[in-house]
PDB file of N, CA and C in Angstrom:
ATOM      1  N   MET A   1      15.819   3.908   0.144  1.00  0.00           N
ATOM      2  CA  MET A   1      15.307   4.233  -1.170  1.00  0.00           C
ATOM      3  C   MET A   1      13.829   4.576  -1.047  1.00  0.00           C
ATOM      4  N   THR A   2      13.419   5.632  -1.667  1.00  0.00           N
ATOM      5  CA  THR A   2      12.034   6.068  -1.633  1.00  0.00           C
ATOM      6  C   THR A   2      11.347   5.658  -2.918  1.00  0.00           C
ATOM      7  N   GLN A   3      10.153   5.105  -2.767  1.00  0.00           N
ATOM      8  CA  GLN A   3       9.379   4.714  -3.932  1.00  0.00           C
ATOM      9  C   GLN A   3       8.131   5.578  -3.998  1.00  0.00           C
ATOM     10  N   ALA A   4       7.695   5.864  -5.209  1.00  0.00           N
ATOM     11  CA  ALA A   4       6.488   6.664  -5.394  1.00  0.00           C
ATOM     12  C   ALA A   4       5.279   5.855  -4.961  1.00  0.00           C
ATOM     13  N   ARG A   5       4.350   6.522  -4.318  1.00  0.00           N
ATOM     14  CA  ARG A   5       3.117   5.863  -3.899  1.00  0.00           C
ATOM     15  C   ARG A   5       2.047   6.126  -4.946  1.00  0.00           C
ATOM     16  N   PRO A   6       1.318   5.094  -5.335  1.00  0.00           N
ATOM     17  CA  PRO A   6       0.252   5.326  -6.310  1.00  0.00           C
ATOM     18  C   PRO A   6      -0.875   6.140  -5.680  1.00  0.00           C
ATOM     19  N   ILE A   7      -1.325   7.142  -6.378  1.00  0.00           N
ATOM     20  CA  ILE A   7      -2.428   7.989  -5.926  1.00  0.00           C
ATOM     21  C   ILE A   7      -3.500   7.925  -7.000  1.00  0.00           C
ATOM     22  N   SER A   8      -4.743   7.803  -6.575  1.00  0.00           N
ATOM     23  CA  SER A   8      -5.825   7.689  -7.546  1.00  0.00           C
ATOM     24  C   SER A   8      -5.923   8.954  -8.400  1.00  0.00           C
ATOM     25  N   ALA A   9      -6.496   8.791  -9.575  1.00  0.00           N
ATOM     26  CA  ALA A   9      -6.643   9.924 -10.494  1.00  0.00           C
ATOM     27  C   ALA A   9      -7.508  11.018  -9.878  1.00  0.00           C
ATOM     28  N   ASP A  10      -8.559  10.626  -9.156  1.00  0.00           N
ATOM     29  CA  ASP A  10      -9.429  11.618  -8.522  1.00  0.00           C
ATOM     30  C   ASP A  10      -8.668  12.430  -7.474  1.00  0.00           C
ATOM     31  N   ALA A  11      -7.886  11.745  -6.657  1.00  0.00           N
ATOM     32  CA  ALA A  11      -7.112  12.447  -5.637  1.00  0.00           C
ATOM     33  C   ALA A  11      -6.068  13.345  -6.283  1.00  0.00           C
ATOM     34  N   MET A  12      -5.443  12.856  -7.350  1.00  0.00           N
ATOM     35  CA  MET A  12      -4.430  13.657  -8.042  1.00  0.00           C
ATOM     36  C   MET A  12      -5.058  14.919  -8.630  1.00  0.00           C
ATOM     37  N   THR A  13      -6.246  14.787  -9.205  1.00  0.00           N
ATOM     38  CA  THR A  13      -6.941  15.944  -9.765  1.00  0.00           C
ATOM     39  C   THR A  13      -7.241  16.960  -8.674  1.00  0.00           C
ATOM     40  N   LEU A  14      -7.732  16.484  -7.533  1.00  0.00           N
ATOM     41  CA  LEU A  14      -8.043  17.392  -6.435  1.00  0.00           C
ATOM     42  C   LEU A  14      -6.784  18.069  -5.898  1.00  0.00           C
ATOM     43  N   MET A  15      -5.682  17.329  -5.824  1.00  0.00           N
ATOM     44  CA  MET A  15      -4.455  17.894  -5.266  1.00  0.00           C
ATOM     45  C   MET A  15      -3.805  18.906  -6.202  1.00  0.00           C
ATOM     46  N   THR A  16      -4.074  18.825  -7.490  1.00  0.00           N
ATOM     47  CA  THR A  16      -3.471  19.770  -8.423  1.00  0.00           C
ATOM     48  C   THR A  16      -4.374  20.970  -8.686  1.00  0.00           C
ATOM     49  N   TYR A  17      -5.585  20.937  -8.194  1.00  0.00           N
ATOM     50  CA  TYR A  17      -6.507  22.048  -8.365  1.00  0.00           C
ATOM     51  C   TYR A  17      -6.044  23.192  -7.472  1.00  0.00           C
ATOM     52  N   ARG A  18      -5.714  24.335  -8.053  1.00  0.00           N
ATOM     53  CA  ARG A  18      -5.089  25.442  -7.323  1.00  0.00           C
ATOM     54  C   ARG A  18      -5.998  26.076  -6.263  1.00  0.00           C
ATOM     55  N   ALA A  19      -7.305  26.013  -6.425  1.00  0.00           N
ATOM     56  CA  ALA A  19      -8.201  26.671  -5.485  1.00  0.00           C
ATOM     57  C   ALA A  19      -8.390  25.859  -4.199  1.00  0.00           C
ATOM     58  N   LEU A  20      -7.857  24.656  -4.159  1.00  0.00           N
ATOM     59  CA  LEU A  20      -8.008  23.814  -2.977  1.00  0.00           C
ATOM     60  C   LEU A  20      -7.124  24.361  -1.851  1.00  0.00           C
ATOM     61  N   PRO A  21      -7.690  24.580  -0.670  1.00  0.00           N
ATOM     62  CA  PRO A  21      -6.899  25.111   0.440  1.00  0.00           C
ATOM     63  C   PRO A  21      -5.790  24.132   0.852  1.00  0.00           C
ATOM     64  N   VAL A  22      -4.727  24.677   1.391  1.00  0.00           N
ATOM     65  CA  VAL A  22      -3.583  23.863   1.804  1.00  0.00           C
ATOM     66  C   VAL A  22      -3.982  22.783   2.811  1.00  0.00           C
ATOM     67  N   PRO A  23      -4.794  23.094   3.835  1.00  0.00           N
ATOM     68  CA  PRO A  23      -5.185  22.022   4.762  1.00  0.00           C
ATOM     69  C   PRO A  23      -5.925  20.871   4.059  1.00  0.00           C
ATOM     70  N   ALA A  24      -6.719  21.193   3.052  1.00  0.00           N
ATOM     71  CA  ALA A  24      -7.422  20.144   2.313  1.00  0.00           C
ATOM     72  C   ALA A  24      -6.439  19.292   1.521  1.00  0.00           C
ATOM     73  N   MET A  25      -5.422  19.923   0.950  1.00  0.00           N
ATOM     74  CA  MET A  25      -4.403  19.171   0.217  1.00  0.00           C
ATOM     75  C   MET A  25      -3.644  18.240   1.159  1.00  0.00           C
ATOM     76  N   ILE A  26      -3.329  18.733   2.338  1.00  0.00           N
ATOM     77  CA  ILE A  26      -2.630  17.911   3.329  1.00  0.00           C
ATOM     78  C   ILE A  26      -3.511  16.741   3.748  1.00  0.00           C
ATOM     79  N   ALA A  27      -4.790  17.006   3.966  1.00  0.00           N
ATOM     80  CA  ALA A  27      -5.718  15.942   4.352  1.00  0.00           C
ATOM     81  C   ALA A  27      -5.832  14.883   3.260  1.00  0.00           C
ATOM     82  N   LEU A  28      -5.862  15.306   1.999  1.00  0.00           N
ATOM     83  CA  LEU A  28      -5.937  14.347   0.895  1.00  0.00           C
ATOM     84  C   LEU A  28      -4.688  13.481   0.823  1.00  0.00           C
ATOM     85  N   ARG A  29      -3.543  14.096   0.975  1.00  0.00           N
ATOM     86  CA  ARG A  29      -2.293  13.319   0.955  1.00  0.00           C
ATOM     87  C   ARG A  29      -2.255  12.331   2.118  1.00  0.00           C
ATOM     88  N   PHE A  30      -2.679  12.779   3.286  1.00  0.00           N
ATOM     89  CA  PHE A  30      -2.721  11.906   4.455  1.00  0.00           C
ATOM     90  C   PHE A  30      -3.659  10.727   4.203  1.00  0.00           C
ATOM     91  N   ALA A  31      -4.834  11.005   3.652  1.00  0.00           N
ATOM     92  CA  ALA A  31      -5.792   9.935   3.353  1.00  0.00           C
ATOM     93  C   ALA A  31      -5.214   8.946   2.344  1.00  0.00           C
ATOM     94  N   ALA A  32      -4.498   9.439   1.352  1.00  0.00           N
ATOM     95  CA  ALA A  32      -3.890   8.557   0.349  1.00  0.00           C
ATOM     96  C   ALA A  32      -2.835   7.658   0.986  1.00  0.00           C
ATOM     97  N   VAL A  33      -2.032   8.208   1.878  1.00  0.00           N
ATOM     98  CA  VAL A  33      -0.993   7.417   2.545  1.00  0.00           C
ATOM     99  C   VAL A  33      -1.619   6.363   3.452  1.00  0.00           C
ATOM    100  N   VAL A  34      -2.623   6.751   4.225  1.00  0.00           N
ATOM    101  CA  VAL A  34      -3.282   5.803   5.126  1.00  0.00           C
ATOM    102  C   VAL A  34      -3.955   4.685   4.329  1.00  0.00           C
ATOM    103  N   THR A  35      -4.555   5.024   3.204  1.00  0.00           N
ATOM    104  CA  THR A  35      -5.180   4.019   2.346  1.00  0.00           C
ATOM    105  C   THR A  35      -4.137   3.042   1.811  1.00  0.00           C
ATOM    106  N   THR A  36      -2.995   3.546   1.400  1.00  0.00           N
ATOM    107  CA  THR A  36      -1.906   2.684   0.925  1.00  0.00           C
ATOM    108  C   THR A  36      -1.428   1.763   2.039  1.00  0.00           C
ATOM    109  N   TRP A  37      -1.255   2.306   3.236  1.00  0.00           N
ATOM    110  CA  TRP A  37      -0.817   1.492   4.364  1.00  0.00           C
ATOM    111  C   TRP A  37      -1.828   0.388   4.678  1.00  0.00           C
ATOM    112  N   ALA A  38      -3.115   0.728   4.647  1.00  0.00           N
ATOM    113  CA  ALA A  38      -4.150  -0.267   4.941  1.00  0.00           C
ATOM    114  C   ALA A  38      -4.139  -1.387   3.902  1.00  0.00           C
ATOM    115  N   ALA A  39      -3.953  -1.032   2.647  1.00  0.00           N
ATOM    116  CA  ALA A  39      -3.897  -2.048   1.590  1.00  0.00           C
ATOM    117  C   ALA A  39      -2.691  -2.963   1.787  1.00  0.00           C
ATOM    118  N   ARG A  40      -1.557  -2.393   2.145  1.00  0.00           N
ATOM    119  CA  ARG A  40      -0.370  -3.222   2.397  1.00  0.00           C
ATOM    120  C   ARG A  40      -0.614  -4.184   3.550  1.00  0.00           C
ATOM    121  N   ARG A  41      -1.232  -3.689   4.610  1.00  0.00           N
ATOM    122  CA  ARG A  41      -1.491  -4.536   5.780  1.00  0.00           C
ATOM    123  C   ARG A  41      -2.412  -5.688   5.413  1.00  0.00           C
ATOM    124  N   ARG A  42      -3.506  -5.385   4.705  1.00  0.00           N
ATOM    125  CA  ARG A  42      -4.447  -6.437   4.292  1.00  0.00           C
ATOM    126  C   ARG A  42      -3.762  -7.467   3.404  1.00  0.00           C
ATOM    127  N   THR A  43      -2.969  -6.991   2.458  1.00  0.00           N
ATOM    128  CA  THR A  43      -2.288  -7.887   1.528  1.00  0.00           C
ATOM    129  C   THR A  43      -1.303  -8.788   2.260  1.00  0.00           C
ATOM    130  N   ARG A  44      -0.563  -8.228   3.185  1.00  0.00           N
ATOM    131  CA  ARG A  44       0.428  -9.024   3.908  1.00  0.00           C
ATOM    132  C   ARG A  44      -0.228 -10.018   4.855  1.00  0.00           C
ATOM    133  N   LEU A  45      -1.351  -9.648   5.449  1.00  0.00           N
ATOM    134  CA  LEU A  45      -2.085 -10.608   6.277  1.00  0.00           C
ATOM    135  C   LEU A  45      -2.615 -11.758   5.426  1.00  0.00           C
ATOM    136  N   ALA A  46      -3.120 -11.438   4.246  1.00  0.00           N
ATOM    137  CA  ALA A  46      -3.623 -12.481   3.344  1.00  0.00           C
ATOM    138  C   ALA A  46      -2.482 -13.375   2.874  1.00  0.00           C
ATOM    139  N   LEU A  47      -1.341 -12.793   2.595  1.00  0.00           N
ATOM    140  CA  LEU A  47      -0.176 -13.566   2.163  1.00  0.00           C
ATOM    141  C   LEU A  47       0.264 -14.538   3.255  1.00  0.00           C
ATOM    142  N   ALA A  48       0.239 -14.089   4.491  1.00  0.00           N
ATOM    143  CA  ALA A  48       0.639 -14.944   5.610  1.00  0.00           C
ATOM    144  C   ALA A  48      -0.312 -16.121   5.796  1.00  0.00           C
ATOM    145  N   ALA A  49      -1.544 -15.985   5.341  1.00  0.00           N
ATOM    146  CA  ALA A  49      -2.543 -17.036   5.523  1.00  0.00           C
ATOM    147  C   ALA A  49      -2.578 -18.049   4.379  1.00  0.00           C
ATOM    148  N   LEU A  50      -1.787 -17.832   3.332  1.00  0.00           N
ATOM    149  CA  LEU A  50      -1.818 -18.738   2.185  1.00  0.00           C
ATOM    150  C   LEU A  50      -1.189 -20.087   2.515  1.00  0.00           C
ATOM    151  N   GLU A  51      -1.751 -21.115   1.906  1.00  0.00           N
ATOM    152  CA  GLU A  51      -1.219 -22.472   2.036  1.00  0.00           C
ATOM    153  C   GLU A  51       0.011 -22.620   1.140  1.00  0.00           C
ATOM    154  N   PRO A  52       0.870 -23.603   1.427  1.00  0.00           N
ATOM    155  CA  PRO A  52       2.067 -23.797   0.594  1.00  0.00           C
ATOM    156  C   PRO A  52       1.758 -23.999  -0.889  1.00  0.00           C
ATOM    157  N   TRP A  53       0.695 -24.716  -1.194  1.00  0.00           N
ATOM    158  CA  TRP A  53       0.370 -24.935  -2.611  1.00  0.00           C
ATOM    159  C   TRP A  53      -0.083 -23.640  -3.275  1.00  0.00           C
ATOM    160  N   GLU A  54      -0.710 -22.741  -2.513  1.00  0.00           N
ATOM    161  CA  GLU A  54      -1.115 -21.448  -3.067  1.00  0.00           C
ATOM    162  C   GLU A  54       0.111 -20.562  -3.314  1.00  0.00           C
ATOM    163  N   LEU A  55       1.059 -20.633  -2.406  1.00  0.00           N
ATOM    164  CA  LEU A  55       2.304 -19.880  -2.596  1.00  0.00           C
ATOM    165  C   LEU A  55       3.048 -20.388  -3.823  1.00  0.00           C
ATOM    166  N   ASP A  56       3.046 -21.710  -4.010  1.00  0.00           N
ATOM    167  CA  ASP A  56       3.699 -22.296  -5.181  1.00  0.00           C
ATOM    168  C   ASP A  56       3.029 -21.805  -6.460  1.00  0.00           C
ATOM    169  N   ASP A  57       1.702 -21.728  -6.452  1.00  0.00           N
ATOM    170  CA  ASP A  57       0.977 -21.200  -7.617  1.00  0.00           C
ATOM    171  C   ASP A  57       1.371 -19.752  -7.910  1.00  0.00           C
ATOM    172  N   ALA A  58       1.656 -18.995  -6.861  1.00  0.00           N
ATOM    173  CA  ALA A  58       2.040 -17.591  -7.023  1.00  0.00           C
ATOM    174  C   ALA A  58       3.531 -17.438  -7.327  1.00  0.00           C
ATOM    175  N   GLY A  59       4.271 -18.539  -7.287  1.00  0.00           N
ATOM    176  CA  GLY A  59       5.699 -18.484  -7.573  1.00  0.00           C
ATOM    177  C   GLY A  59       6.534 -18.007  -6.400  1.00  0.00           C
ATOM    178  N   LEU A  60       6.021 -18.205  -5.189  1.00  0.00           N
ATOM    179  CA  LEU A  60       6.741 -17.782  -3.986  1.00  0.00           C
ATOM    180  C   LEU A  60       7.095 -18.984  -3.125  1.00  0.00           C
ATOM    181  N   THR A  61       8.215 -18.885  -2.439  1.00  0.00           N
ATOM    182  CA  THR A  61       8.561 -19.901  -1.453  1.00  0.00           C
ATOM    183  C   THR A  61       7.951 -19.471  -0.118  1.00  0.00           C
ATOM    184  N   PRO A  62       7.766 -20.408   0.800  1.00  0.00           N
ATOM    185  CA  PRO A  62       7.265 -20.012   2.126  1.00  0.00           C
ATOM    186  C   PRO A  62       8.171 -18.990   2.815  1.00  0.00           C
ATOM    187  N   GLU A  63       9.478 -19.076   2.570  1.00  0.00           N
ATOM    188  CA  GLU A  63      10.413 -18.123   3.177  1.00  0.00           C
ATOM    189  C   GLU A  63      10.205 -16.718   2.617  1.00  0.00           C
ATOM    190  N   GLN A  64      10.003 -16.624   1.302  1.00  0.00           N
ATOM    191  CA  GLN A  64       9.751 -15.317   0.687  1.00  0.00           C
ATOM    192  C   GLN A  64       8.448 -14.721   1.209  1.00  0.00           C
ATOM    193  N   ALA A  65       7.423 -15.556   1.308  1.00  0.00           N
ATOM    194  CA  ALA A  65       6.127 -15.083   1.798  1.00  0.00           C
ATOM    195  C   ALA A  65       6.235 -14.628   3.244  1.00  0.00           C
ATOM    196  N   SER A  66       6.957 -15.382   4.045  1.00  0.00           N
ATOM    197  CA  SER A  66       7.131 -15.017   5.449  1.00  0.00           C
ATOM    198  C   SER A  66       7.891 -13.702   5.588  1.00  0.00           C
ATOM    199  N   ALA A  67       8.922 -13.541   4.773  1.00  0.00           N
ATOM    200  CA  ALA A  67       9.700 -12.294   4.822  1.00  0.00           C
ATOM    201  C   ALA A  67       8.834 -11.096   4.448  1.00  0.00           C
ATOM    202  N   GLU A  68       8.030 -11.234   3.415  1.00  0.00           N
ATOM    203  CA  GLU A  68       7.157 -10.132   2.992  1.00  0.00           C
ATOM    204  C   GLU A  68       6.062  -9.880   4.022  1.00  0.00           C
ATOM    205  N   ALA A  69       5.464 -10.943   4.540  1.00  0.00           N
ATOM    206  CA  ALA A  69       4.366 -10.799   5.497  1.00  0.00           C
ATOM    207  C   ALA A  69       4.833 -10.192   6.813  1.00  0.00           C
ATOM    208  N   SER A  70       6.105 -10.364   7.151  1.00  0.00           N
ATOM    209  CA  SER A  70       6.602  -9.841   8.423  1.00  0.00           C
ATOM    210  C   SER A  70       7.008  -8.368   8.345  1.00  0.00           C
ATOM    211  N   ARG A  71       7.000  -7.802   7.147  1.00  0.00           N
ATOM    212  CA  ARG A  71       7.343  -6.382   7.013  1.00  0.00           C
ATOM    213  C   ARG A  71       6.229  -5.519   7.601  1.00  0.00           C
ATOM    214  N   VAL A  72       6.598  -4.379   8.138  1.00  0.00           N
ATOM    215  CA  VAL A  72       5.602  -3.464   8.693  1.00  0.00           C
ATOM    216  C   VAL A  72       4.910  -2.704   7.560  1.00  0.00           C
ATOM    217  N   PHE A  73       3.711  -2.230   7.827  1.00  0.00           N
ATOM    218  CA  PHE A  73       2.866  -1.672   6.769  1.00  0.00           C
ATOM    219  C   PHE A  73       3.430  -0.421   6.111  1.00  0.00           C
ATOM    220  N   TRP A  74       4.291   0.307   6.780  1.00  0.00           N
ATOM    221  CA  TRP A  74       4.803   1.534   6.168  1.00  0.00           C
ATOM    222  C   TRP A  74       6.004   1.270   5.264  1.00  0.00           C
ATOM    223  N   GLN A  75       6.485   0.039   5.213  1.00  0.00           N
ATOM    224  CA  GLN A  75       7.584  -0.303   4.308  1.00  0.00           C
ATOM    225  C   GLN A  75       7.028  -0.728   2.961  1.00  0.00           C
ATOM    226  N   ALA A  76       7.539  -0.117   1.904  1.00  0.00           N
ATOM    227  CA  ALA A  76       7.073  -0.467   0.561  1.00  0.00           C
ATOM    228  C   ALA A  76       7.649  -1.786   0.131  1.00  0.00           C
TER     229      ALA A  76
END
C-alpha cells in the first residue's frame, strides 16, 4: 500500500510552478523524500530510547514501540 508523503507548502508551490526546469523538480522531490526519511529515522531512534513509563504515557506497549522502532526508514 502506498501512502502520500507530506510535502511542505513551499516545496509544493515550487513543484507546481511551470517555469521550473525538470531537473529542479526532480531535485526538489528527492530532497522532500530524503527529509521525510530523516525525520522517520530520528523519530524511530527517539522512540527506541523511551522508558516504559514514557511509552505508557504515549499509550504504547514496549512491543509496539519495538516493532515501530525496528522498521527501516523508507517504510511509512
